[in-house]
mmCIF file of C-alpha atoms in Angstrom:
data_model
loop_
_atom_site.group_PDB
_atom_site.id
_atom_site.type_symbol
_atom_site.label_atom_id
_atom_site.label_comp_id
_atom_site.label_asym_id
_atom_site.label_seq_id
_atom_site.Cartn_x
_atom_site.Cartn_y
_atom_site.Cartn_z
ATOM 1 C CA UNK A 1 -73.029 45.334 56.476
ATOM 2 C CA UNK A 2 -71.106 45.810 53.215
ATOM 3 C CA UNK A 3 -67.806 47.637 53.781
ATOM 4 C CA UNK A 4 -66.902 50.698 51.738
ATOM 5 C CA UNK A 5 -64.139 48.716 50.037
ATOM 6 C CA UNK A 6 -66.514 45.975 48.889
ATOM 7 C CA UNK A 7 -69.173 48.506 47.925
ATOM 8 C CA UNK A 8 -66.645 50.507 45.902
ATOM 9 C CA UNK A 9 -65.417 47.347 44.224
ATOM 10 C CA UNK A 10 -68.912 46.391 43.092
ATOM 11 C CA UNK A 11 -69.851 49.901 41.961
ATOM 12 C CA UNK A 12 -66.656 50.519 39.990
ATOM 13 C CA UNK A 13 -66.535 46.963 38.648
ATOM 14 C CA UNK A 14 -70.176 46.989 37.532
ATOM 15 C CA UNK A 15 -69.894 50.347 35.792
ATOM 16 C CA UNK A 16 -66.660 49.370 34.044
ATOM 17 C CA UNK A 17 -68.295 46.120 32.929
ATOM 18 C CA UNK A 18 -71.294 48.042 31.607
ATOM 19 C CA UNK A 19 -68.999 50.346 29.657
ATOM 20 C CA UNK A 20 -66.898 47.487 28.269
ATOM 21 C CA UNK A 21 -68.919 46.518 25.183
ATOM 22 C CA UNK A 22 -69.715 50.042 23.936
ATOM 23 C CA UNK A 23 -66.111 51.084 24.592
ATOM 24 C CA UNK A 24 -64.761 48.154 22.592
ATOM 25 C CA UNK A 25 -67.290 48.819 19.822
ATOM 26 C CA UNK A 26 -66.304 52.490 19.806
ATOM 27 C CA UNK A 27 -62.586 51.691 19.582
ATOM 28 C CA UNK A 28 -63.240 49.252 16.731
ATOM 29 C CA UNK A 29 -65.310 51.890 14.903
ATOM 30 C CA UNK A 30 -62.561 54.454 15.488
ATOM 31 C CA UNK A 31 -59.904 52.138 14.033
ATOM 32 C CA UNK A 32 -62.104 51.342 11.039
ATOM 33 C CA UNK A 33 -62.506 55.029 10.276
ATOM 34 C CA UNK A 34 -58.798 55.681 10.695
ATOM 35 C CA UNK A 35 -57.904 52.802 8.372
ATOM 36 C CA UNK A 36 -60.744 53.526 5.954
ATOM 37 C CA UNK A 37 -61.781 49.875 5.702
ATOM 38 C CA UNK A 38 -64.976 47.836 6.282
ATOM 39 C CA UNK A 39 -66.984 50.341 4.243
ATOM 40 C CA UNK A 40 -70.697 49.472 4.097
ATOM 41 C CA UNK A 41 -73.953 51.229 3.290
ATOM 42 C CA UNK A 42 -74.795 51.425 7.006
ATOM 43 C CA UNK A 43 -71.515 53.046 8.107
ATOM 44 C CA UNK A 44 -71.025 55.122 4.955
ATOM 45 C CA UNK A 45 -72.006 58.292 6.845
ATOM 46 C CA UNK A 46 -69.078 57.865 9.226
ATOM 47 C CA UNK A 47 -66.541 57.813 6.415
ATOM 48 C CA UNK A 48 -68.179 60.726 4.594
ATOM 49 C CA UNK A 49 -68.051 62.935 7.702
ATOM 50 C CA UNK A 50 -65.797 61.277 10.311
ATOM 51 C CA UNK A 51 -64.992 64.143 12.708
ATOM 52 C CA UNK A 52 -68.321 64.243 14.646
ATOM 53 C CA UNK A 53 -68.399 60.489 15.232
ATOM 54 C CA UNK A 54 -64.720 60.414 16.251
ATOM 55 C CA UNK A 55 -65.382 63.170 18.792
ATOM 56 C CA UNK A 56 -68.443 61.257 20.036
ATOM 57 C CA UNK A 57 -66.528 57.977 20.416
ATOM 58 C CA UNK A 58 -63.643 59.538 22.332
ATOM 59 C CA UNK A 59 -66.001 61.459 24.633
ATOM 60 C CA UNK A 60 -68.205 58.431 25.351
ATOM 61 C CA UNK A 61 -65.300 56.059 26.069
ATOM 62 C CA UNK A 62 -63.564 58.386 28.521
ATOM 63 C CA UNK A 63 -66.872 59.560 30.044
ATOM 64 C CA UNK A 64 -67.958 56.001 30.818
ATOM 65 C CA UNK A 65 -64.587 54.885 32.227
ATOM 66 C CA UNK A 66 -63.822 58.043 34.207
ATOM 67 C CA UNK A 67 -67.367 58.194 35.541
ATOM 68 C CA UNK A 68 -67.132 54.695 36.978
ATOM 69 C CA UNK A 69 -64.808 56.008 39.705
ATOM 70 C CA UNK A 70 -66.920 59.052 40.560
ATOM 71 C CA UNK A 71 -69.817 57.267 42.251
ATOM 72 C CA UNK A 72 -67.990 54.952 44.665
ATOM 73 C CA UNK A 73 -68.368 56.707 48.067
ATOM 74 C CA UNK A 74 -65.278 55.272 49.748
ATOM 75 C CA UNK A 75 -63.040 55.942 46.756
ATOM 76 C CA UNK A 76 -64.474 59.451 46.392
ATOM 77 C CA UNK A 77 -63.807 60.371 50.037
ATOM 78 C CA UNK A 78 -60.295 58.955 49.904
ATOM 79 C CA UNK A 79 -59.433 60.783 46.694
ATOM 80 C CA UNK A 80 -61.530 63.954 47.013
ATOM 81 C CA UNK A 81 -59.044 66.174 45.134
ATOM 82 C CA UNK A 82 -58.937 63.701 42.256
ATOM 83 C CA UNK A 83 -62.721 63.509 42.331
ATOM 84 C CA UNK A 84 -63.047 67.269 41.919
ATOM 85 C CA UNK A 85 -60.421 67.554 39.193
ATOM 86 C CA UNK A 86 -61.677 64.579 37.195
ATOM 87 C CA UNK A 87 -65.251 65.784 37.722
ATOM 88 C CA UNK A 88 -64.486 68.878 35.634
ATOM 89 C CA UNK A 89 -63.303 66.659 32.806
ATOM 90 C CA UNK A 90 -66.370 64.467 33.276
ATOM 91 C CA UNK A 91 -68.683 67.445 32.774
ATOM 92 C CA UNK A 92 -66.863 68.417 29.568
ATOM 93 C CA UNK A 93 -66.854 64.834 28.312
ATOM 94 C CA UNK A 94 -70.516 64.328 29.162
ATOM 95 C CA UNK A 95 -71.609 67.497 27.386
ATOM 96 C CA UNK A 96 -69.443 66.628 24.392
ATOM 97 C CA UNK A 97 -70.951 63.145 24.312
ATOM 98 C CA UNK A 98 -74.542 64.403 24.537
ATOM 99 C CA UNK A 99 -74.168 67.274 22.066
ATOM 100 C CA UNK A 100 -72.218 65.233 19.531
ATOM 101 C CA UNK A 101 -74.888 62.537 19.842
ATOM 102 C CA UNK A 102 -77.538 65.142 19.031
ATOM 103 C CA UNK A 103 -75.460 66.288 16.070
ATOM 104 C CA UNK A 104 -75.193 62.735 14.744
ATOM 105 C CA UNK A 105 -78.956 62.319 15.105
ATOM 106 C CA UNK A 106 -79.883 65.574 13.383
ATOM 107 C CA UNK A 107 -77.236 65.753 10.648
ATOM 108 C CA UNK A 108 -76.246 62.200 9.706
ATOM 109 C CA UNK A 109 -78.583 60.336 7.337
ATOM 110 C CA UNK A 110 -80.717 57.692 9.020
ATOM 111 C CA UNK A 111 -79.652 54.084 8.583
ATOM 112 C CA UNK A 112 -82.199 51.588 7.164
ATOM 113 C CA UNK A 113 -82.470 49.633 10.428
ATOM 114 C CA UNK A 114 -83.648 52.654 12.443
ATOM 115 C CA UNK A 115 -87.391 53.074 12.832
ATOM 116 C CA UNK A 116 -89.316 56.342 13.019
ATOM 117 C CA UNK A 117 -89.438 56.345 16.832
ATOM 118 C CA UNK A 118 -85.701 56.107 17.390
ATOM 119 C CA UNK A 119 -85.038 59.578 15.993
ATOM 120 C CA UNK A 120 -87.322 61.153 18.598
ATOM 121 C CA UNK A 121 -86.001 58.943 21.381
ATOM 122 C CA UNK A 122 -82.422 59.984 20.637
ATOM 123 C CA UNK A 123 -83.373 63.650 20.684
ATOM 124 C CA UNK A 124 -85.075 63.281 24.089
ATOM 125 C CA UNK A 125 -82.132 61.310 25.476
ATOM 126 C CA UNK A 126 -79.519 63.779 24.209
ATOM 127 C CA UNK A 127 -81.383 66.811 25.526
ATOM 128 C CA UNK A 128 -82.080 65.126 28.898
ATOM 129 C CA UNK A 129 -78.437 64.132 29.333
ATOM 130 C CA UNK A 130 -77.298 67.670 28.498
ATOM 131 C CA UNK A 131 -79.726 69.193 31.026
ATOM 132 C CA UNK A 132 -78.729 66.695 33.737
ATOM 133 C CA UNK A 133 -75.025 67.470 33.422
ATOM 134 C CA UNK A 134 -75.598 71.225 33.313
ATOM 135 C CA UNK A 135 -77.784 70.926 36.438
ATOM 136 C CA UNK A 136 -75.106 68.823 38.162
ATOM 137 C CA UNK A 137 -72.460 71.435 37.392
ATOM 138 C CA UNK A 138 -74.743 74.269 38.531
ATOM 139 C CA UNK A 139 -75.448 72.647 41.903
ATOM 140 C CA UNK A 140 -71.799 71.925 42.658
ATOM 141 C CA UNK A 141 -71.043 75.607 42.078
ATOM 142 C CA UNK A 142 -73.803 76.381 44.596
ATOM 143 C CA UNK A 143 -72.226 73.900 47.048
ATOM 144 C CA UNK A 144 -75.392 71.784 47.000
ATOM 145 C CA UNK A 145 -73.474 68.536 46.865
ATOM 146 C CA UNK A 146 -76.422 66.172 47.272
ATOM 147 C CA UNK A 147 -78.311 67.704 44.346
ATOM 148 C CA UNK A 148 -75.085 67.779 42.344
ATOM 149 C CA UNK A 149 -74.601 64.061 42.936
ATOM 150 C CA UNK A 150 -78.189 63.220 42.007
ATOM 151 C CA UNK A 151 -78.118 65.085 38.703
ATOM 152 C CA UNK A 152 -74.725 63.662 37.752
ATOM 153 C CA UNK A 153 -76.064 60.180 38.474
ATOM 154 C CA UNK A 154 -78.920 60.886 36.075
ATOM 155 C CA UNK A 155 -76.589 62.192 33.382
ATOM 156 C CA UNK A 156 -74.156 59.311 33.723
ATOM 157 C CA UNK A 157 -76.946 56.725 33.704
ATOM 158 C CA UNK A 158 -78.300 58.039 30.398
ATOM 159 C CA UNK A 159 -74.787 58.209 28.975
ATOM 160 C CA UNK A 160 -74.356 54.512 29.789
ATOM 161 C CA UNK A 161 -77.439 53.512 27.812
ATOM 162 C CA UNK A 162 -75.366 51.770 25.149
ATOM 163 C CA UNK A 163 -74.102 49.297 27.753
ATOM 164 C CA UNK A 164 -77.614 48.355 28.859
ATOM 165 C CA UNK A 165 -78.750 48.096 25.235
ATOM 166 C CA UNK A 166 -76.472 45.092 24.864
ATOM 167 C CA UNK A 167 -78.747 43.265 27.323
ATOM 168 C CA UNK A 168 -82.031 44.567 25.902
ATOM 169 C CA UNK A 169 -80.957 43.237 22.485
ATOM 170 C CA UNK A 170 -79.779 39.886 23.867
ATOM 171 C CA UNK A 171 -83.201 38.102 23.837
ATOM 172 C CA UNK A 172 -83.655 39.073 20.188
ATOM 173 C CA UNK A 173 -80.238 37.709 19.221
ATOM 174 C CA UNK A 174 -80.940 34.448 21.064
ATOM 175 C CA UNK A 175 -84.553 33.871 20.030
ATOM 176 C CA UNK A 176 -84.735 35.503 16.598
ATOM 177 C CA UNK A 177 -81.197 36.005 15.359
ATOM 178 C CA UNK A 178 -79.809 38.693 13.125
ATOM 179 C CA UNK A 179 -79.941 42.450 13.617
ATOM 180 C CA UNK A 180 -83.346 43.932 14.532
ATOM 181 C CA UNK A 181 -84.797 46.819 12.565
ATOM 182 C CA UNK A 182 -87.783 49.136 12.659
ATOM 183 C CA UNK A 183 -90.003 49.189 15.743
ATOM 184 C CA UNK A 184 -88.316 46.213 17.509
ATOM 185 C CA UNK A 185 -84.939 47.970 17.286
ATOM 186 C CA UNK A 186 -86.468 51.268 18.412
ATOM 187 C CA UNK A 187 -88.055 49.615 21.455
ATOM 188 C CA UNK A 188 -84.897 47.736 22.436
ATOM 189 C CA UNK A 189 -82.754 50.854 22.095
ATOM 190 C CA UNK A 190 -85.271 52.924 24.050
ATOM 191 C CA UNK A 191 -85.533 50.235 26.735
ATOM 192 C CA UNK A 192 -81.804 50.516 27.454
ATOM 193 C CA UNK A 193 -82.068 54.218 28.240
ATOM 194 C CA UNK A 194 -85.355 53.801 30.115
ATOM 195 C CA UNK A 195 -83.967 51.051 32.362
ATOM 196 C CA UNK A 196 -80.988 53.250 33.232
ATOM 197 C CA UNK A 197 -83.306 56.182 33.896
ATOM 198 C CA UNK A 198 -85.394 54.108 36.317
ATOM 199 C CA UNK A 199 -82.304 52.683 38.025
ATOM 200 C CA UNK A 200 -80.867 56.168 38.509
ATOM 201 C CA UNK A 201 -84.118 57.372 40.084
ATOM 202 C CA UNK A 202 -84.147 54.321 42.390
ATOM 203 C CA UNK A 203 -80.579 55.068 43.516
ATOM 204 C CA UNK A 204 -81.454 58.726 44.128
ATOM 205 C CA UNK A 205 -84.594 57.898 46.132
ATOM 206 C CA UNK A 206 -82.617 55.371 48.169
ATOM 207 C CA UNK A 207 -79.975 58.035 48.899
ATOM 208 C CA UNK A 208 -82.622 60.489 50.111
ATOM 209 C CA UNK A 209 -83.899 58.132 52.828
#
């Protein structure tokens, strides 16, 4: 039997590891915007209208890191007051992340590497994440803690899609090289969110048994 301490270690460690690459990439992007350097055709939209992407980066980084400590059962029981207080911030950060992501999708010009499918996928993902977090908040107000946990797991899993996308892109980088574009990029991006969606549902079904 795995002890709560070991289980917490693996849950928190795995989620922090998954958030590492997108967090580092977000910080680098943030610094580039602040300095105004590394200006390219692909990131031109960020420099032309930096506020939405800065808000998105900050929300995603803190959402992914803070959320890593919310789903470890032993840590949660030991620090229940912290869990409740940080959970309020997590809801705000998650909604900010999802809604700013939708804004970036709808308002920013599309980059050349994005295919036609990715626009629709991002809309579905952003709307689903928003609904999951709202549902999670609604159920905690109703004191339905199990349902609250399940919907927050779903919302967090979708929010962590960028971490999984590192691995869905890895075979392309190894076998083909260079940055993918068009349908291959759309499929690899979508696969990251879909894998997290399936994993979240597996965790939820396991918890119900």
